[in-house]
Amino acid sequence: MFEPADLLLHVATGMRDRIEIVSGDITKQQVDAIVNAANSSLTGGAGVDGAIHAAAGRELYEECITLGGCPTGEAKATKGYALAAKWVIHTVGPIWRDGKRGESEKLARCYQNSLKVAGTLHVKTIAFPCISTGAYGFPFDDATRIALDETLKFLNTTESTIEKVTFVCFGQAAFATYQRLLAERLMQVS
């Protein structure tokens, strides 16, 4: 088991090329799987969820209906249909209330379970949106730290086919936050 300093040192010396941060449209990513920040019904909605459903086509909605929904923190996979990605991994992030109702733990499980599902699908590349930071109101810096920490932990401690994880940010402010927080983690071991 890695201690936080060991984890960061290993990332600084060998894992940096396995994480990519981009600003763009998750529906256009050329990866094996994209993660959908879904609602619990998995039948589409606003934001990232609506964009993924619109880009994938009606077949995605029809497959999602057969899944029976998804609890917060869990993850389920479907085909990608009209998307460039072969798979869509749907995860339901927590709604931010006050930070005292397990929101951070639930968000961490979104990343843990999405990466586990990706591993079962034998994907090599996966792209994540900024889960729970839109309409669900999770504080962006905190959500970004959780996303990075859980991903780094997974890449360092789990045997997996995943070669690259891309964080797709909507807008320059989100992009800058991801860059800054990843750099901070790398600086801690310098």
Tab-separated table of C-alpha atoms in Angstrom:
chain	number	residue	atom	x	y	z
A	1	MET	CA	0.000	0.000	0.000
A	2	PHE	CA	1.311	3.428	-0.923
A	3	GLU	CA	1.533	6.254	1.552
A	4	PRO	CA	0.485	9.630	0.048
A	5	ALA	CA	4.115	10.747	-0.400
A	6	ASP	CA	4.997	7.423	-2.050
A	7	LEU	CA	2.001	7.752	-4.343
A	8	LEU	CA	3.019	11.245	-5.401
A	9	LEU	CA	6.649	10.278	-5.915
A	10	HIS	CA	5.636	7.360	-8.121
A	11	VAL	CA	3.322	9.641	-10.118
A	12	ALA	CA	6.069	12.220	-10.487
A	13	THR	CA	8.548	9.667	-11.739
A	14	GLY	CA	6.466	7.399	-13.941
A	15	MET	CA	2.742	8.043	-14.121
A	16	ARG	CA	2.569	11.594	-15.444
A	17	ASP	CA	2.020	10.411	-19.025
A	18	ARG	CA	-1.024	8.375	-17.942
A	19	ILE	CA	-3.095	11.451	-17.026
A	20	GLU	CA	-4.221	14.080	-19.490
A	21	ILE	CA	-6.245	17.211	-18.823
A	22	VAL	CA	-8.064	18.834	-21.730
A	23	SER	CA	-10.686	21.504	-22.259
A	24	GLY	CA	-13.353	20.346	-24.665
A	25	ASP	CA	-16.399	18.245	-25.429
A	26	ILE	CA	-16.445	14.804	-23.815
A	27	THR	CA	-18.698	13.446	-26.574
A	28	LYS	CA	-15.927	13.993	-29.116
A	29	GLN	CA	-13.101	12.288	-27.212
A	30	GLN	CA	-11.279	9.536	-29.101
A	31	VAL	CA	-11.123	7.076	-26.203
A	32	ASP	CA	-12.379	3.573	-25.504
A	33	ALA	CA	-14.844	4.749	-22.839
A	34	ILE	CA	-16.311	8.008	-21.624
A	35	VAL	CA	-17.878	8.492	-18.224
A	36	ASN	CA	-21.335	10.010	-18.008
A	37	ALA	CA	-22.225	12.150	-14.999
A	38	ALA	CA	-25.699	10.634	-14.995
A	39	ASN	CA	-28.825	11.003	-12.929
A	40	SER	CA	-30.106	7.979	-11.033
A	41	SER	CA	-32.625	6.992	-13.738
A	42	LEU	CA	-29.847	6.873	-16.389
A	43	THR	CA	-32.336	8.214	-18.932
A	44	GLY	CA	-30.668	11.512	-19.766
A	45	GLY	CA	-30.950	14.985	-18.374
A	46	ALA	CA	-29.153	18.293	-18.596
A	47	GLY	CA	-25.462	19.125	-18.889
A	48	VAL	CA	-22.993	16.332	-19.660
A	49	ASP	CA	-25.708	13.681	-19.322
A	50	GLY	CA	-27.936	15.335	-21.922
A	51	ALA	CA	-25.032	15.970	-24.280
A	52	ILE	CA	-23.915	12.327	-24.144
A	53	HIS	CA	-27.437	11.022	-24.736
A	54	ALA	CA	-27.945	13.443	-27.641
A	55	ALA	CA	-24.646	12.518	-29.277
A	56	ALA	CA	-25.020	8.749	-28.750
A	57	GLY	CA	-28.537	8.530	-30.152
A	58	ARG	CA	-31.797	6.882	-29.136
A	59	GLU	CA	-30.200	3.448	-28.696
A	60	LEU	CA	-28.327	4.687	-25.618
A	61	TYR	CA	-31.576	5.720	-23.966
A	62	GLU	CA	-33.163	2.380	-24.851
A	63	GLU	CA	-30.286	0.418	-23.324
A	64	CYS	CA	-30.228	2.619	-20.224
A	65	ILE	CA	-33.903	1.836	-19.553
A	66	THR	CA	-33.005	-1.850	-19.253
A	67	LEU	CA	-30.432	-1.145	-16.484
A	68	GLY	CA	-32.977	-0.221	-13.815
A	69	GLY	CA	-31.259	2.984	-12.739
A	70	CYS	CA	-28.093	3.422	-10.718
A	71	PRO	CA	-27.491	4.397	-7.077
A	72	THR	CA	-25.234	7.308	-6.172
A	73	GLY	CA	-21.571	6.300	-6.266
A	74	GLU	CA	-22.127	3.198	-8.397
A	75	ALA	CA	-21.336	2.752	-12.111
A	76	LYS	CA	-22.895	0.826	-15.004
A	77	ALA	CA	-21.761	0.459	-18.622
A	78	THR	CA	-23.534	0.642	-21.963
A	79	LYS	CA	-22.390	0.687	-25.557
A	80	GLY	CA	-21.389	4.047	-27.005
A	81	TYR	CA	-23.566	3.798	-30.132
A	82	ALA	CA	-23.004	6.937	-32.275
A	83	LEU	CA	-20.175	8.214	-30.045
A	84	ALA	CA	-16.506	7.806	-30.933
A	85	ALA	CA	-16.146	5.892	-27.651
A	86	LYS	CA	-17.092	2.220	-27.710
A	87	TRP	CA	-18.441	2.389	-24.137
A	88	VAL	CA	-20.258	4.804	-21.850
A	89	ILE	CA	-19.782	4.267	-18.123
A	90	HIS	CA	-22.629	5.925	-16.247
A	91	THR	CA	-22.057	7.045	-12.665
A	92	VAL	CA	-24.299	9.065	-10.385
A	93	GLY	CA	-22.538	11.729	-8.379
A	94	PRO	CA	-23.779	13.094	-5.075
A	95	ILE	CA	-25.762	16.288	-4.730
A	96	TRP	CA	-23.817	18.702	-2.519
A	97	ARG	CA	-25.774	19.638	0.583
A	98	ASP	CA	-23.352	20.712	3.308
A	99	GLY	CA	-20.386	18.340	3.067
A	100	LYS	CA	-21.521	16.460	6.181
A	101	ARG	CA	-23.653	13.806	4.482
A	102	GLY	CA	-20.936	11.652	2.949
A	103	GLU	CA	-20.735	13.635	-0.283
A	104	SER	CA	-16.954	13.287	-0.587
A	105	GLU	CA	-17.020	9.540	-0.006
A	106	LYS	CA	-19.834	9.110	-2.535
A	107	LEU	CA	-17.942	11.131	-5.140
A	108	ALA	CA	-14.787	9.086	-4.502
A	109	ARG	CA	-16.823	5.920	-5.121
A	110	CYS	CA	-17.962	7.334	-8.489
A	111	TYR	CA	-14.337	7.391	-9.651
A	112	GLN	CA	-13.413	4.088	-7.985
A	113	ASN	CA	-16.376	2.232	-9.472
A	114	SER	CA	-16.088	3.823	-12.921
A	115	LEU	CA	-12.437	2.764	-13.112
A	116	LYS	CA	-13.316	-0.750	-11.927
A	117	VAL	CA	-16.004	-1.054	-14.606
A	118	ALA	CA	-13.525	0.235	-17.200
A	119	GLY	CA	-11.129	-2.479	-16.101
A	120	THR	CA	-13.753	-5.177	-16.609
A	121	LEU	CA	-14.310	-3.844	-20.130
A	122	HIS	CA	-10.532	-3.985	-20.793
A	123	VAL	CA	-10.431	-0.373	-21.970
A	124	LYS	CA	-7.080	1.301	-22.491
A	125	THR	CA	-8.283	4.902	-22.545
A	126	ILE	CA	-11.052	6.587	-20.565
A	127	ALA	CA	-12.320	10.159	-20.293
A	128	PHE	CA	-14.061	11.681	-17.262
A	129	PRO	CA	-16.135	14.852	-17.020
A	130	CYS	CA	-16.142	16.956	-13.847
A	131	ILE	CA	-18.657	14.828	-11.885
A	132	SER	CA	-21.183	16.575	-9.586
A	133	THR	CA	-19.787	20.083	-10.140
A	134	GLY	CA	-22.598	21.439	-12.327
A	135	ALA	CA	-26.222	21.325	-11.207
A	136	TYR	CA	-25.292	19.065	-8.261
A	137	GLY	CA	-23.224	21.915	-6.770
A	138	PHE	CA	-20.133	20.081	-5.483
A	139	PRO	CA	-17.352	22.644	-4.751
A	140	PHE	CA	-15.083	22.477	-7.785
A	141	ASP	CA	-11.674	22.422	-6.068
A	142	ASP	CA	-12.792	19.663	-3.688
A	143	ALA	CA	-14.308	17.607	-6.516
A	144	THR	CA	-11.129	17.986	-8.566
A	145	ARG	CA	-8.925	16.833	-5.680
A	146	ILE	CA	-11.107	13.756	-5.218
A	147	ALA	CA	-11.040	12.990	-8.962
A	148	LEU	CA	-7.256	13.249	-9.145
A	149	ASP	CA	-6.579	11.411	-5.872
A	150	GLU	CA	-8.847	8.462	-6.688
A	151	THR	CA	-7.466	8.162	-10.200
A	152	LEU	CA	-3.842	8.331	-9.082
A	153	LYS	CA	-4.519	5.781	-6.354
A	154	PHE	CA	-6.183	3.429	-8.857
A	155	LEU	CA	-3.404	3.731	-11.437
A	156	ASN	CA	-0.764	3.086	-8.795
A	157	THR	CA	-2.365	0.210	-6.923
A	158	THR	CA	-4.557	-1.698	-9.380
A	159	GLU	CA	-3.573	-4.058	-12.171
A	160	SER	CA	-5.560	-2.770	-15.123
A	161	THR	CA	-5.511	-2.370	-18.876
A	162	ILE	CA	-6.035	1.388	-18.487
A	163	GLU	CA	-3.137	3.248	-20.070
A	164	LYS	CA	-4.489	6.799	-20.042
A	165	VAL	CA	-7.114	8.735	-18.105
A	166	THR	CA	-8.287	12.015	-19.599
A	167	PHE	CA	-10.131	14.646	-17.584
A	168	VAL	CA	-12.294	16.674	-19.944
A	169	CYS	CA	-13.039	20.123	-18.571
A	170	PHE	CA	-15.770	22.392	-19.828
A	171	GLY	CA	-14.136	25.798	-20.001
A	172	GLN	CA	-10.797	27.343	-19.200
A	173	ALA	CA	-11.480	27.903	-15.485
A	174	ALA	CA	-12.084	24.185	-14.921
A	175	PHE	CA	-9.048	23.322	-17.051
A	176	ALA	CA	-6.848	25.688	-15.023
A	177	THR	CA	-8.076	24.202	-11.735
A	178	TYR	CA	-7.266	20.640	-12.824
A	179	GLN	CA	-3.817	21.725	-14.057
A	180	ARG	CA	-3.089	23.629	-10.839
A	181	LEU	CA	-4.180	20.855	-8.500
A	182	LEU	CA	-2.301	18.150	-10.395
A	183	ALA	CA	0.813	20.346	-10.369
A	184	GLU	CA	0.425	20.881	-6.595
A	185	ARG	CA	0.411	17.143	-6.040
A	186	LEU	CA	3.526	16.722	-8.131
A	187	MET	CA	5.256	19.644	-6.387
A	188	GLN	CA	4.734	18.085	-2.953
A	189	VAL	CA	7.353	15.481	-3.717
A	190	SER	CA	9.892	17.754	-5.367
